[in-house]
């Protein structure tokens, strides 16, 4: 009888530790091929070297997975500061759906954006872009448009210019 209790206790302990070990952290990201997906995959890989299970859960965008982080259905999400701020404030794509439980835990790297022209273009400053055509404002780069709008504003250039 005593031996069967020990065996049962060992089996229970093994099943509990297996279940705990099987739990994985969910990391919300954009679709594969996106920088956020690559970052999430790298983080999951590093965590696995420390025996922490993590799985990348890609989706169509931050508006899909940040609410899951907010509700606790996902543990983390990779998002830029502009979209995270909009989500926390209930602005832009999150209007009427403020995510009050989001917290930034790390800044991974700065979001650097630059505008480039050919050396022989005659364009030396942002103000020189007035009257010129540039390609930006793509629907899958909403955040980047905001950053480029800010860059153009430093030269008093608006989208219509």
CSV table of N, CA and C in Angstrom, one decimal:
chain,number,residue,atom,x,y,z
A,1,UNK,N,0.8,-1.2,0.0
A,1,UNK,CA,0.0,0.0,0.0
A,1,UNK,C,0.9,1.2,0.0
A,2,UNK,N,1.9,1.2,0.8
A,2,UNK,CA,2.8,2.4,0.9
A,2,UNK,C,3.5,2.6,-0.4
A,3,UNK,N,3.9,1.6,-1.1
A,3,UNK,CA,4.6,1.7,-2.4
A,3,UNK,C,3.6,2.3,-3.4
A,4,UNK,N,2.4,1.9,-3.4
A,4,UNK,CA,1.4,2.4,-4.4
A,4,UNK,C,1.2,3.9,-4.2
A,5,UNK,N,1.2,4.3,-3.0
A,5,UNK,CA,1.0,5.8,-2.7
A,5,UNK,C,2.2,6.5,-3.2
A,6,UNK,N,3.4,6.0,-3.1
A,6,UNK,CA,4.6,6.6,-3.6
A,6,UNK,C,4.6,6.7,-5.1
A,7,UNK,N,4.2,5.6,-5.7
A,7,UNK,CA,4.1,5.5,-7.2
A,7,UNK,C,3.0,6.5,-7.7
A,8,UNK,N,1.9,6.6,-7.0
A,8,UNK,CA,0.8,7.5,-7.4
A,8,UNK,C,1.3,9.0,-7.2
A,9,UNK,N,2.0,9.2,-6.1
A,9,UNK,CA,2.5,10.6,-5.9
A,9,UNK,C,3.5,11.0,-6.9
A,10,UNK,N,4.4,10.0,-7.3
A,10,UNK,CA,5.4,10.3,-8.4
A,10,UNK,C,4.7,10.6,-9.7
A,11,UNK,N,3.7,9.8,-10.0
A,11,UNK,CA,3.0,10.0,-11.3
A,11,UNK,C,2.3,11.3,-11.3
A,12,UNK,N,1.6,11.7,-10.1
A,12,UNK,CA,1.0,13.0,-10.0
A,12,UNK,C,2.0,14.1,-10.2
A,13,UNK,N,3.1,14.0,-9.6
A,13,UNK,CA,4.2,15.0,-9.7
A,13,UNK,C,4.7,15.1,-11.1
A,14,UNK,N,4.9,14.0,-11.7
A,14,UNK,CA,5.3,14.0,-13.1
A,14,UNK,C,4.3,14.6,-14.0
A,15,UNK,N,3.1,14.3,-13.8
A,15,UNK,CA,2.0,14.9,-14.7
A,15,UNK,C,1.9,16.4,-14.5
A,16,UNK,N,2.0,16.8,-13.3
A,16,UNK,CA,2.0,18.3,-13.0
A,16,UNK,C,3.2,19.0,-13.6
A,17,UNK,N,4.4,18.4,-13.4
A,17,UNK,CA,5.5,19.1,-14.0
A,17,UNK,C,5.5,19.1,-15.5
A,18,UNK,N,5.0,18.0,-16.1
A,18,UNK,CA,4.9,17.9,-17.5
A,18,UNK,C,3.9,19.0,-18.0
A,19,UNK,N,2.8,19.1,-17.3
A,19,UNK,CA,1.8,20.1,-17.7
A,19,UNK,C,2.3,21.5,-17.6
A,20,UNK,N,3.1,21.8,-16.5
A,20,UNK,CA,3.7,23.1,-16.3
A,20,UNK,C,4.7,23.4,-17.4
A,21,UNK,N,5.5,22.4,-17.7
A,21,UNK,CA,6.5,22.5,-18.7
A,21,UNK,C,5.9,22.7,-20.1
A,22,UNK,N,4.7,22.1,-20.3
A,22,UNK,CA,4.1,22.2,-21.6
A,22,UNK,C,3.5,23.6,-21.9
A,23,UNK,N,3.2,24.4,-20.8
A,23,UNK,CA,2.7,25.7,-21.0
A,23,UNK,C,3.7,26.6,-21.8
A,24,UNK,N,3.1,27.4,-22.7
A,24,UNK,CA,4.0,28.2,-23.5
A,24,UNK,C,3.5,29.6,-23.4
A,25,UNK,N,4.4,30.6,-23.5
A,25,UNK,CA,4.1,32.0,-23.6
A,25,UNK,C,3.7,32.2,-25.0
A,26,UNK,N,2.6,33.0,-25.2
A,26,UNK,CA,2.2,33.4,-26.5
A,26,UNK,C,2.7,34.8,-26.8
A,27,UNK,N,3.3,34.9,-28.0
A,27,UNK,CA,3.9,36.2,-28.4
A,27,UNK,C,3.1,36.6,-29.7
A,28,UNK,N,2.3,37.7,-29.6
A,28,UNK,CA,1.6,38.2,-30.8
A,28,UNK,C,2.5,39.0,-31.7
A,29,UNK,N,2.4,38.7,-33.0
A,29,UNK,CA,3.2,39.5,-34.0
A,29,UNK,C,2.3,39.7,-35.2
A,30,UNK,N,2.9,40.5,-36.1
A,30,UNK,CA,2.4,40.6,-37.4
A,30,UNK,C,2.6,39.3,-38.2
A,31,UNK,N,2.3,39.3,-39.5
A,31,UNK,CA,2.4,38.1,-40.3
A,31,UNK,C,3.9,37.7,-40.6
A,32,UNK,N,4.1,36.4,-40.9
A,32,UNK,CA,5.5,36.0,-41.2
A,32,UNK,C,6.1,36.9,-42.4
A,33,UNK,N,7.3,37.2,-42.3
A,33,UNK,CA,8.0,38.1,-43.2
A,33,UNK,C,8.1,39.5,-42.7
A,34,UNK,N,7.3,39.8,-41.7
A,34,UNK,CA,7.3,41.2,-41.1
A,34,UNK,C,8.4,41.2,-40.0
A,35,UNK,N,9.0,42.4,-39.8
A,35,UNK,CA,10.0,42.6,-38.8
A,35,UNK,C,9.6,42.1,-37.4
A,36,UNK,N,8.3,42.5,-37.1
A,36,UNK,CA,7.8,42.1,-35.8
A,36,UNK,C,7.7,40.6,-35.6
A,37,UNK,N,7.4,39.9,-36.7
A,37,UNK,CA,7.4,38.4,-36.6
A,37,UNK,C,8.8,37.9,-36.4
A,38,UNK,N,9.8,38.4,-37.1
A,38,UNK,CA,11.2,38.0,-36.9
A,38,UNK,C,11.7,38.3,-35.5
A,39,UNK,N,11.3,39.4,-34.9
A,39,UNK,CA,11.7,39.7,-33.5
A,39,UNK,C,11.0,38.7,-32.6
A,40,UNK,N,9.7,38.5,-32.7
A,40,UNK,CA,9.0,37.5,-31.9
A,40,UNK,C,9.7,36.1,-32.0
A,41,UNK,N,10.0,35.7,-33.2
A,41,UNK,CA,10.7,34.4,-33.3
A,41,UNK,C,12.0,34.4,-32.6
A,42,UNK,N,12.8,35.5,-32.7
A,42,UNK,CA,14.1,35.5,-32.1
A,42,UNK,C,13.9,35.4,-30.5
A,43,UNK,N,13.0,36.2,-30.0
A,43,UNK,CA,12.7,36.1,-28.6
A,43,UNK,C,12.3,34.7,-28.1
A,44,UNK,N,11.4,34.1,-28.9
A,44,UNK,CA,11.0,32.7,-28.6
A,44,UNK,C,12.2,31.8,-28.6
A,45,UNK,N,13.1,32.0,-29.5
A,45,UNK,CA,14.2,31.1,-29.6
A,45,UNK,C,15.1,31.3,-28.4
A,46,UNK,N,15.4,32.5,-28.0
A,46,UNK,CA,16.2,32.7,-26.8
A,46,UNK,C,15.6,32.2,-25.6
A,47,UNK,N,14.3,32.3,-25.5
A,47,UNK,CA,13.5,31.8,-24.3
A,47,UNK,C,13.7,30.3,-24.2
A,48,UNK,N,13.6,29.6,-25.4
A,48,UNK,CA,13.7,28.2,-25.4
A,48,UNK,C,15.1,27.7,-25.0
A,49,UNK,N,16.1,28.5,-25.1
A,49,UNK,CA,17.4,28.0,-24.6
A,49,UNK,C,17.5,28.1,-23.1
A,50,UNK,N,16.5,28.7,-22.5
A,50,UNK,CA,16.4,28.8,-21.0
A,50,UNK,C,15.2,28.0,-20.5
A,51,UNK,N,14.8,27.0,-21.3
A,51,UNK,CA,13.7,26.1,-21.0
A,51,UNK,C,12.4,26.8,-20.7
A,52,UNK,N,12.2,27.9,-21.4
A,52,UNK,CA,10.9,28.6,-21.3
A,52,UNK,C,10.2,28.5,-22.7
A,53,UNK,N,9.1,27.8,-22.7
A,53,UNK,CA,8.4,27.6,-24.0
A,53,UNK,C,7.7,28.9,-24.4
A,54,UNK,N,7.9,29.2,-25.7
A,54,UNK,CA,7.2,30.4,-26.2
A,54,UNK,C,6.9,30.1,-27.7
A,55,UNK,N,5.7,30.6,-28.1
A,55,UNK,CA,5.3,30.4,-29.4
A,55,UNK,C,4.8,31.7,-30.1
A,56,UNK,N,5.3,31.9,-31.3
A,56,UNK,CA,4.9,33.1,-32.0
A,56,UNK,C,3.5,32.9,-32.6
A,57,UNK,N,2.6,33.9,-32.4
A,57,UNK,CA,1.2,33.8,-32.9
A,57,UNK,C,1.0,34.9,-33.8
A,58,UNK,N,1.3,34.7,-35.1
A,58,UNK,CA,1.1,35.8,-36.1
A,58,UNK,C,-0.4,36.1,-36.3
A,59,UNK,N,-0.6,37.4,-36.7
A,59,UNK,CA,-2.0,37.8,-37.1
A,59,UNK,C,-1.9,38.9,-38.1
A,60,UNK,N,-3.1,39.4,-38.4
A,60,UNK,CA,-3.2,40.4,-39.5
A,60,UNK,C,-2.7,41.8,-39.0
A,61,UNK,N,-2.5,42.0,-37.8
A,61,UNK,CA,-2.0,43.3,-37.3
A,61,UNK,C,-2.2,43.5,-35.8
A,62,UNK,N,-1.7,44.7,-35.4
A,62,UNK,CA,-1.8,45.0,-33.9
A,62,UNK,C,-3.2,45.1,-33.4
A,63,UNK,N,-4.1,45.5,-34.3
A,63,UNK,CA,-5.5,45.7,-33.9
A,63,UNK,C,-6.1,44.3,-33.6
A,64,UNK,N,-5.5,43.2,-34.1
A,64,UNK,CA,-6.0,41.9,-33.8
A,64,UNK,C,-5.4,41.3,-32.6
A,65,UNK,N,-4.1,41.5,-32.3
A,65,UNK,CA,-3.4,40.8,-31.2
A,65,UNK,C,-3.2,41.7,-30.0
A,66,UNK,N,-3.2,43.0,-30.1
A,66,UNK,CA,-3.1,43.8,-28.8
A,66,UNK,C,-4.3,43.7,-27.9
A,67,UNK,N,-5.5,43.6,-28.5
A,67,UNK,CA,-6.6,43.3,-27.5
A,67,UNK,C,-6.5,41.9,-26.8
A,68,UNK,N,-5.8,41.0,-27.5
A,68,UNK,CA,-5.6,39.7,-26.8
A,68,UNK,C,-4.5,39.8,-25.7
A,69,UNK,N,-3.6,40.7,-25.9
A,69,UNK,CA,-2.6,40.9,-24.8
A,69,UNK,C,-3.3,41.7,-23.7
A,70,UNK,N,-4.1,42.6,-24.0
A,70,UNK,CA,-4.9,43.4,-23.0
A,70,UNK,C,-5.8,42.5,-22.2
A,71,UNK,N,-6.4,41.5,-22.8
A,71,UNK,CA,-7.3,40.6,-22.0
A,71,UNK,C,-6.6,39.5,-21.3
A,72,UNK,N,-5.3,39.3,-21.6
A,72,UNK,CA,-4.5,38.2,-21.0
A,72,UNK,C,-4.5,36.9,-21.8
A,73,UNK,N,-5.1,36.9,-23.0
A,73,UNK,CA,-5.1,35.7,-23.8
A,73,UNK,C,-3.8,35.5,-24.5
A,74,UNK,N,-3.0,36.5,-24.7
A,74,UNK,CA,-1.6,36.5,-25.1
A,74,UNK,C,-0.8,37.1,-24.0
A,75,UNK,N,0.5,36.6,-23.9
A,75,UNK,CA,1.3,37.1,-22.9
A,75,UNK,C,2.1,38.3,-23.3
A,76,UNK,N,2.5,38.4,-24.5
A,76,UNK,CA,3.3,39.5,-25.0
A,76,UNK,C,2.8,39.9,-26.5
A,77,UNK,N,3.2,41.0,-26.9
A,77,UNK,CA,3.0,41.4,-28.3
A,77,UNK,C,4.1,42.3,-28.7
A,78,UNK,N,4.5,42.2,-30.0
A,78,UNK,CA,5.6,43.0,-30.5
A,78,UNK,C,4.8,44.1,-31.3
A,79,UNK,N,5.0,45.4,-30.8
A,79,UNK,CA,4.3,46.5,-31.5
A,79,UNK,C,5.2,47.7,-31.4
A,80,UNK,N,5.0,48.7,-32.3
A,80,UNK,CA,5.8,49.9,-32.2
A,80,UNK,C,5.1,50.8,-31.2
A,81,UNK,N,5.8,51.8,-30.8
A,81,UNK,CA,5.3,52.7,-29.8
A,81,UNK,C,4.1,53.6,-30.2
A,82,UNK,N,4.1,53.9,-31.5
A,82,UNK,CA,2.9,54.7,-32.0
A,82,UNK,C,1.6,53.9,-31.8
A,83,UNK,N,1.6,52.7,-32.4
A,83,UNK,CA,0.4,51.8,-32.3
A,83,UNK,C,0.1,51.5,-30.8
A,84,UNK,N,1.1,51.2,-30.0
A,84,UNK,CA,0.9,50.9,-28.6
A,84,UNK,C,0.2,52.0,-27.9
A,85,UNK,N,0.7,53.2,-28.2
A,85,UNK,CA,0.2,54.4,-27.6
A,85,UNK,C,-1.3,54.7,-28.0
A,86,UNK,N,-1.5,54.5,-29.3
A,86,UNK,CA,-2.9,54.6,-29.8
A,86,UNK,C,-3.8,53.6,-29.1
A,87,UNK,N,-3.4,52.4,-28.9
A,87,UNK,CA,-4.2,51.4,-28.3
A,87,UNK,C,-4.5,51.7,-26.8
A,88,UNK,N,-3.5,52.2,-26.1
A,88,UNK,CA,-3.6,52.5,-24.7
A,88,UNK,C,-4.5,53.7,-24.5
A,89,UNK,N,-4.5,54.7,-25.5
A,89,UNK,CA,-5.3,55.9,-25.4
A,89,UNK,C,-6.7,55.7,-26.1
A,90,UNK,N,-6.9,54.6,-26.8
A,90,UNK,CA,-8.2,54.4,-27.5
A,90,UNK,C,-8.3,55.3,-28.7
A,91,UNK,N,-7.2,55.5,-29.4
A,91,UNK,CA,-7.2,56.4,-30.6
A,91,UNK,C,-7.0,55.6,-31.9
A,92,UNK,N,-7.2,56.4,-33.0
A,92,UNK,CA,-7.0,55.8,-34.3
A,92,UNK,C,-7.8,54.5,-34.5
A,93,UNK,N,-7.1,53.4,-34.8
A,93,UNK,CA,-7.7,52.1,-35.1
A,93,UNK,C,-8.3,51.5,-33.8
A,94,UNK,N,-8.0,52.1,-32.7
A,94,UNK,CA,-8.5,51.6,-31.4
A,94,UNK,C,-9.6,52.5,-30.8
A,95,UNK,N,-10.1,53.4,-31.6
A,95,UNK,CA,-11.1,54.4,-31.0
A,95,UNK,C,-12.3,53.6,-30.5
A,96,UNK,N,-12.7,53.9,-29.3
A,96,UNK,CA,-13.8,53.2,-28.7
A,96,UNK,C,-13.5,51.9,-28.1
A,97,UNK,N,-12.2,51.5,-28.2
A,97,UNK,CA,-11.7,50.2,-27.7
A,97,UNK,C,-10.4,50.4,-26.9
A,98,UNK,N,-10.4,51.3,-26.0
A,98,UNK,CA,-9.2,51.6,-25.3
A,98,UNK,C,-8.7,50.3,-24.5
A,99,UNK,N,-7.4,50.1,-24.7
A,99,UNK,CA,-6.8,48.9,-24.1
A,99,UNK,C,-6.0,49.4,-22.8
A,100,UNK,N,-6.7,49.3,-21.7
A,100,UNK,CA,-6.2,49.9,-20.4
A,100,UNK,C,-5.1,49.0,-19.7
A,101,UNK,N,-5.0,47.7,-20.1
A,101,UNK,CA,-4.1,46.8,-19.4
A,101,UNK,C,-2.8,46.6,-20.1
A,102,UNK,N,-2.5,47.4,-21.2
A,102,UNK,CA,-1.2,47.2,-21.9
A,102,UNK,C,-0.1,47.9,-21.1
A,103,UNK,N,1.1,47.3,-21.0
A,103,UNK,CA,2.2,47.9,-20.4
A,103,UNK,C,3.4,47.6,-21.3
A,104,UNK,N,4.3,48.6,-21.5
A,104,UNK,CA,5.5,48.4,-22.2
A,104,UNK,C,6.5,47.8,-21.3
A,105,UNK,N,7.1,46.7,-21.7
A,105,UNK,CA,8.1,46.0,-20.9
A,105,UNK,C,9.5,46.2,-21.4
A,106,UNK,N,9.7,46.6,-22.6
A,106,UNK,CA,11.0,46.8,-23.2
A,106,UNK,C,10.9,47.6,-24.5
A,107,UNK,N,11.9,48.4,-24.7
A,107,UNK,CA,12.1,49.1,-26.0
A,107,UNK,C,13.2,48.3,-26.7
A,108,UNK,N,12.9,47.7,-27.8
A,108,UNK,CA,13.9,46.8,-28.4
A,108,UNK,C,14.9,47.5,-29.3
A,109,UNK,N,14.4,48.5,-30.0
A,109,UNK,CA,15.3,49.3,-30.8
A,109,UNK,C,14.5,50.6,-31.3
A,110,UNK,N,15.2,51.6,-31.6
A,110,UNK,CA,14.5,52.8,-32.1
A,110,UNK,C,14.0,52.6,-33.5
A,111,UNK,N,12.9,53.2,-33.8
A,111,UNK,CA,12.2,53.1,-35.1
A,111,UNK,C,12.8,54.2,-36.0
A,112,UNK,N,13.8,53.9,-36.8
A,112,UNK,CA,14.5,54.9,-37.6
A,112,UNK,C,13.9,54.9,-39.0
A,113,UNK,N,13.6,56.0,-39.5
A,113,UNK,CA,13.1,56.2,-40.8
A,113,UNK,C,13.8,57.3,-41.5
A,114,UNK,N,14.1,57.2,-42.8
A,114,UNK,CA,14.8,58.2,-43.5
A,114,UNK,C,14.3,58.4,-44.9
A,115,UNK,N,14.5,59.5,-45.5
A,115,UNK,CA,14.1,59.8,-46.9
A,115,UNK,C,15.4,59.9,-47.6
A,116,UNK,N,15.5,59.2,-48.8
A,116,UNK,CA,16.7,59.2,-49.6
A,116,UNK,C,16.4,59.8,-51.0
A,117,UNK,N,17.3,60.5,-51.6
A,117,UNK,CA,17.2,61.0,-52.9
A,117,UNK,C,18.5,60.7,-53.7
A,118,UNK,N,18.4,60.8,-55.0
A,118,UNK,CA,19.7,60.6,-55.8
A,118,UNK,C,20.5,61.8,-55.5
A,119,UNK,N,21.8,61.6,-55.6
A,119,UNK,CA,22.8,62.7,-55.3
A,119,UNK,C,22.6,63.9,-56.3
A,120,UNK,N,22.2,63.6,-57.5
A,120,UNK,CA,22.0,64.7,-58.5
A,120,UNK,C,20.6,65.2,-58.6
A,121,UNK,N,19.8,65.0,-57.6
A,121,UNK,CA,18.4,65.4,-57.6
A,121,UNK,C,18.2,66.9,-57.3
A,122,UNK,N,19.2,67.5,-56.7
A,122,UNK,CA,19.0,68.9,-56.4
A,122,UNK,C,18.3,69.1,-55.1
A,123,UNK,N,17.9,68.0,-54.4
A,123,UNK,CA,17.2,68.1,-53.2
A,123,UNK,C,18.2,68.0,-52.0
A,124,UNK,N,18.3,69.0,-51.2
A,124,UNK,CA,19.2,69.1,-50.1
A,124,UNK,C,18.6,69.1,-48.7
A,125,UNK,N,17.3,69.5,-48.7
A,125,UNK,CA,16.6,69.6,-47.4
A,125,UNK,C,15.2,69.1,-47.6
A,126,UNK,N,14.5,68.9,-46.5
A,126,UNK,CA,13.1,68.4,-46.5
A,126,UNK,C,12.3,69.5,-47.2
A,127,UNK,N,12.5,70.7,-47.0
A,127,UNK,CA,11.7,71.8,-47.7
A,127,UNK,C,11.9,71.7,-49.2
A,128,UNK,N,13.0,71.2,-49.7
A,128,UNK,CA,13.2,71.1,-51.1
A,128,UNK,C,12.2,70.0,-51.7
A,129,UNK,N,11.5,69.2,-50.9
A,129,UNK,CA,10.6,68.2,-51.4
A,129,UNK,C,9.3,68.9,-51.9
A,130,UNK,N,9.0,70.1,-51.5
A,130,UNK,CA,7.8,70.8,-51.9
A,130,UNK,C,7.7,70.8,-53.4
A,131,UNK,N,6.5,70.3,-53.9
A,131,UNK,CA,6.3,70.2,-55.3
A,131,UNK,C,6.8,69.0,-56.0
A,132,UNK,N,7.5,68.1,-55.2
A,132,UNK,CA,8.0,66.9,-55.8
A,132,UNK,C,7.1,65.7,-55.4
A,133,UNK,N,7.2,64.6,-56.1
A,133,UNK,CA,6.4,63.4,-55.8
A,133,UNK,C,7.2,62.4,-55.1
A,134,UNK,N,6.7,61.9,-54.0
A,134,UNK,CA,7.3,60.8,-53.3
A,134,UNK,C,6.3,59.7,-53.0
A,135,UNK,N,6.7,58.5,-52.9
A,135,UNK,CA,5.8,57.4,-52.7
A,135,UNK,C,5.8,57.1,-51.2
A,136,UNK,N,4.7,57.2,-50.6
A,136,UNK,CA,4.5,56.8,-49.2
A,136,UNK,C,3.0,56.8,-48.9
A,137,UNK,N,2.6,56.4,-47.8
A,137,UNK,CA,1.2,56.3,-47.4
A,137,UNK,C,0.5,55.0,-47.8
A,138,UNK,N,1.3,54.0,-47.9
A,138,UNK,CA,0.7,52.7,-48.2
A,138,UNK,C,-0.2,52.2,-47.1
A,139,UNK,N,-1.3,51.5,-47.5
A,139,UNK,CA,-2.3,51.1,-46.5
A,139,UNK,C,-1.7,50.1,-45.5
A,140,UNK,N,-0.7,49.3,-45.8
A,140,UNK,CA,-0.1,48.4,-44.9
A,140,UNK,C,1.1,49.0,-44.1
A,141,UNK,N,1.2,50.3,-44.2
A,141,UNK,CA,2.3,51.0,-43.5
A,141,UNK,C,1.7,52.3,-42.9
A,142,UNK,N,0.6,52.2,-42.2
A,142,UNK,CA,0.0,53.3,-41.6
A,142,UNK,C,0.9,54.1,-40.6
A,143,UNK,N,1.6,53.3,-39.8
A,143,UNK,CA,2.5,54.0,-38.8
A,143,UNK,C,3.6,54.7,-39.5
A,144,UNK,N,4.2,54.1,-40.5
A,144,UNK,CA,5.3,54.7,-41.3
A,144,UNK,C,4.8,56.1,-41.9
A,145,UNK,N,3.5,56.1,-42.4
A,145,UNK,CA,3.0,57.4,-42.9
A,145,UNK,C,3.0,58.5,-41.9
A,146,UNK,N,2.7,58.1,-40.6
A,146,UNK,CA,2.7,59.1,-39.6
A,146,UNK,C,4.1,59.7,-39.3
A,147,UNK,N,5.1,58.8,-39.4
A,147,UNK,CA,6.5,59.2,-39.2
A,147,UNK,C,6.9,60.1,-40.4
A,148,UNK,N,6.6,59.7,-41.6
A,148,UNK,CA,7.0,60.5,-42.8
A,148,UNK,C,6.3,61.8,-42.7
A,149,UNK,N,5.0,61.9,-42.3
A,149,UNK,CA,4.3,63.1,-42.2
A,149,UNK,C,5.1,64.1,-41.2
A,150,UNK,N,5.6,63.5,-40.1
A,150,UNK,CA,6.3,64.3,-39.1
A,150,UNK,C,7.6,64.8,-39.7
A,151,UNK,N,8.3,63.9,-40.5
A,151,UNK,CA,9.5,64.3,-41.1
A,151,UNK,C,9.3,65.5,-42.1
A,152,UNK,N,8.2,65.3,-42.9
A,152,UNK,CA,7.9,66.4,-43.9
A,152,UNK,C,7.5,67.7,-43.2
A,153,UNK,N,6.9,67.6,-42.0
A,153,UNK,CA,6.5,68.8,-41.3
A,153,UNK,C,7.7,69.6,-40.8
A,154,UNK,N,8.9,68.9,-40.7
A,154,UNK,CA,10.1,69.7,-40.3
A,154,UNK,C,10.5,70.7,-41.3
A,155,UNK,N,10.1,70.4,-42.6
A,155,UNK,CA,10.4,71.3,-43.7
A,155,UNK,C,9.2,72.1,-44.2
A,156,UNK,N,8.1,72.1,-43.3
A,156,UNK,CA,6.9,72.8,-43.7
A,156,UNK,C,6.3,72.2,-45.0
A,157,UNK,N,6.4,70.9,-45.2
A,157,UNK,CA,5.8,70.3,-46.3
A,157,UNK,C,4.7,69.4,-45.9
A,158,UNK,N,3.5,69.5,-46.6
A,158,UNK,CA,2.4,68.7,-46.2
A,158,UNK,C,2.2,67.7,-47.4
A,159,UNK,N,1.4,66.7,-47.1
A,159,UNK,CA,1.1,65.6,-48.1
A,159,UNK,C,0.6,66.2,-49.4
A,160,UNK,N,-0.2,67.2,-49.4
A,160,UNK,CA,-0.7,67.8,-50.6
A,160,UNK,C,0.3,68.6,-51.4
A,161,UNK,N,1.4,69.0,-50.7
A,161,UNK,CA,2.5,69.7,-51.4
A,161,UNK,C,3.3,68.9,-52.4
